[in-house]
mmCIF file of C-alpha atoms in Angstrom:
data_model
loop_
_atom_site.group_PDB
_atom_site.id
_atom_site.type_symbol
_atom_site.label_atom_id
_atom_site.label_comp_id
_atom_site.label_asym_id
_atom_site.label_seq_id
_atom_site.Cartn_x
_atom_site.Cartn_y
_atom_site.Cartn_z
ATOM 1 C CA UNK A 1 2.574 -11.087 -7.904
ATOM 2 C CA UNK A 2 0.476 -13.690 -5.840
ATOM 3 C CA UNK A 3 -1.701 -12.615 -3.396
ATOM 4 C CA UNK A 4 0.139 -13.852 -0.407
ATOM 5 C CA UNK A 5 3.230 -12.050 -1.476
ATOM 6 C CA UNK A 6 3.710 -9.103 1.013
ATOM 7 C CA UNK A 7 7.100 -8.008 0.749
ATOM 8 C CA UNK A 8 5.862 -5.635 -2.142
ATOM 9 C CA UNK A 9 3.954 -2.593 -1.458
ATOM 10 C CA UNK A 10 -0.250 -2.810 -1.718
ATOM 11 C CA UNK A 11 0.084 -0.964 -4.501
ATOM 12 C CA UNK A 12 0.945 -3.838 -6.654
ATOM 13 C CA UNK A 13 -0.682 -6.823 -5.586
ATOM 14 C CA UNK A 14 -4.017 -5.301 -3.704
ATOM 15 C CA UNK A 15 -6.397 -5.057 -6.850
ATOM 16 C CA UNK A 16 -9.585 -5.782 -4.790
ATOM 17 C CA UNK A 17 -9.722 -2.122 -3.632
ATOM 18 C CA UNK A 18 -9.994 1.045 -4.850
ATOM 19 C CA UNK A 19 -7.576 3.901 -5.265
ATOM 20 C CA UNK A 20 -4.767 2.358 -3.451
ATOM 21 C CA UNK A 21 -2.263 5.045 -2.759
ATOM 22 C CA UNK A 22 1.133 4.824 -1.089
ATOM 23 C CA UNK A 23 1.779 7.779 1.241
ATOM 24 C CA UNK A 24 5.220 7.048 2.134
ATOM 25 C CA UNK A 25 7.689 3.948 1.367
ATOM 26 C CA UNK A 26 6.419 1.524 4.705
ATOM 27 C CA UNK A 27 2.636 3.467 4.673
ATOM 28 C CA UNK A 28 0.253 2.880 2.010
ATOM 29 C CA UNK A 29 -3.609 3.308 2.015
ATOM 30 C CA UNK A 30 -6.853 2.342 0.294
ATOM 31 C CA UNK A 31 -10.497 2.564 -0.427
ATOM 32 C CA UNK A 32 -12.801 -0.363 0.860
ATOM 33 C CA UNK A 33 -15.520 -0.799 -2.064
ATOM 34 C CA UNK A 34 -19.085 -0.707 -0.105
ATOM 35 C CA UNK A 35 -19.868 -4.318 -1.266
ATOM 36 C CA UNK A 36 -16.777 -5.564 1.061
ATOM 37 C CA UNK A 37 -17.444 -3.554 3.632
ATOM 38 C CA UNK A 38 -19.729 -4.185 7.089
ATOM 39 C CA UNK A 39 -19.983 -1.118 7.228
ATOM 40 C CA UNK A 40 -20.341 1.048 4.030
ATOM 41 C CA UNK A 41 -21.679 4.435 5.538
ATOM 42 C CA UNK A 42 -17.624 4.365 6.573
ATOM 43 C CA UNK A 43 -15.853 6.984 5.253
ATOM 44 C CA UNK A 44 -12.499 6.330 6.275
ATOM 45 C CA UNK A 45 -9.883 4.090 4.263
ATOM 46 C CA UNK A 46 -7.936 0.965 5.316
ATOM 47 C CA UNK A 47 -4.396 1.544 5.953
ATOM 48 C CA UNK A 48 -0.962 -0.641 5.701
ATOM 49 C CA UNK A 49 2.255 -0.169 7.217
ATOM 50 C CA UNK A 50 5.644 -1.951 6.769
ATOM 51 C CA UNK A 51 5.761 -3.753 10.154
ATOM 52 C CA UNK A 52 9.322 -4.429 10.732
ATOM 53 C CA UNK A 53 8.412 -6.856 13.598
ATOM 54 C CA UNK A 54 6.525 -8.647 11.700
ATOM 55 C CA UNK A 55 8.338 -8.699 8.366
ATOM 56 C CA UNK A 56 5.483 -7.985 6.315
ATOM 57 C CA UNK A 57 2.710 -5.262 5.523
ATOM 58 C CA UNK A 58 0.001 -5.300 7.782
ATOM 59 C CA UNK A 59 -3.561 -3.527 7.727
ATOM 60 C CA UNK A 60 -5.780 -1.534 9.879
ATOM 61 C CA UNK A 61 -9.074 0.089 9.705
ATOM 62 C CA UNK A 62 -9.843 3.743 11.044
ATOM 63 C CA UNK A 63 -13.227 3.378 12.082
ATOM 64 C CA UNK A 64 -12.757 6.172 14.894
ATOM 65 C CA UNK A 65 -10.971 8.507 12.861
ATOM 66 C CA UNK A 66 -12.353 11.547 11.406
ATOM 67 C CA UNK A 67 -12.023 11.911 7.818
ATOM 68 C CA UNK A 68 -11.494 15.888 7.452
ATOM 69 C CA UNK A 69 -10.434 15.727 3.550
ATOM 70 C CA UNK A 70 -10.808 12.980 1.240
ATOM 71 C CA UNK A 71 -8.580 14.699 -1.255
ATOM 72 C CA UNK A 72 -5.785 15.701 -0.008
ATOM 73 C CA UNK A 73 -6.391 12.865 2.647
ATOM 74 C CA UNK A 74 -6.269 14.298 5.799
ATOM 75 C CA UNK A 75 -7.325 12.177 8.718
ATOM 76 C CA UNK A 76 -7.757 12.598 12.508
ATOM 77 C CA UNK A 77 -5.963 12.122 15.205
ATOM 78 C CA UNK A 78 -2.623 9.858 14.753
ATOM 79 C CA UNK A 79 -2.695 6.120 13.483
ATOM 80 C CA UNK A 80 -0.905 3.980 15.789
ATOM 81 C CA UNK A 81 0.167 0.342 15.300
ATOM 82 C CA UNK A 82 0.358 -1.193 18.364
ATOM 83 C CA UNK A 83 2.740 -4.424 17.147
ATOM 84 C CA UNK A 84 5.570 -1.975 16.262
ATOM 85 C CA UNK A 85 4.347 1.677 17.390
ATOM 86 C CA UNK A 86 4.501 3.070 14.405
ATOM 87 C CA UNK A 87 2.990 6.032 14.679
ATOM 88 C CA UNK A 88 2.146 9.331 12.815
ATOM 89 C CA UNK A 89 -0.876 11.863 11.239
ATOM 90 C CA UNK A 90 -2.025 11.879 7.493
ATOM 91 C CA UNK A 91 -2.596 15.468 6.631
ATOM 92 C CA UNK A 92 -2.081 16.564 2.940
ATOM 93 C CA UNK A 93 -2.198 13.968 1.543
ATOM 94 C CA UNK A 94 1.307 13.203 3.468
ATOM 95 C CA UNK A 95 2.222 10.739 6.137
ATOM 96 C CA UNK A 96 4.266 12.890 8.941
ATOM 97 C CA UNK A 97 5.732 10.301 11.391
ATOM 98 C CA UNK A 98 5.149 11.635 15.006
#
């Protein structure tokens, strides 16, 4: 699948990161490897959500999140995407829309 292609989940076309996970069928999540990051004391992933307004996955950092477990990811407090509000919590290892 070419790289542009993002009407397919990350999980099959974003190679460049590790452990790309898909929480739920419009959320999916990722590990930035330290060399791409500008920050790589981060602990928190990348995310993507389907973003119906936009008509294509889009991602977003959680740089003031609080990583509580790496495994079962739990994160806090909410992600929000502003374009579309999507908006929930990852705790479990589960995406529970709010």
């Amino acid at each position: 699948m070419a790289f542009s292609d993002r009407s397919a989940p990350p999980t099959q076309w974003c190679d460049w990161w590790t452990e790309v996970h898909q929480l739920a069928p419009d959320i999916a999540y990722g590990w930035v490897p330290p060399h791409l990051t500008a920050d790589p004391t981060d602990p928190n992933p990348w995310f993507w959500h389907w973003c119906v307004q936009q008509g294509r996955w889009v991602a977003q950092a959680a740089p003031d999140h609080r990583l509580v477990s790496r495994e079962p990811l739990h994160l806090e407090p909410s992600l929000l995407w502003p374009c579309c509000g999507t908006h929930g919590f990852v705790r479990g290892g589960a995406w529970i829309p709010a």
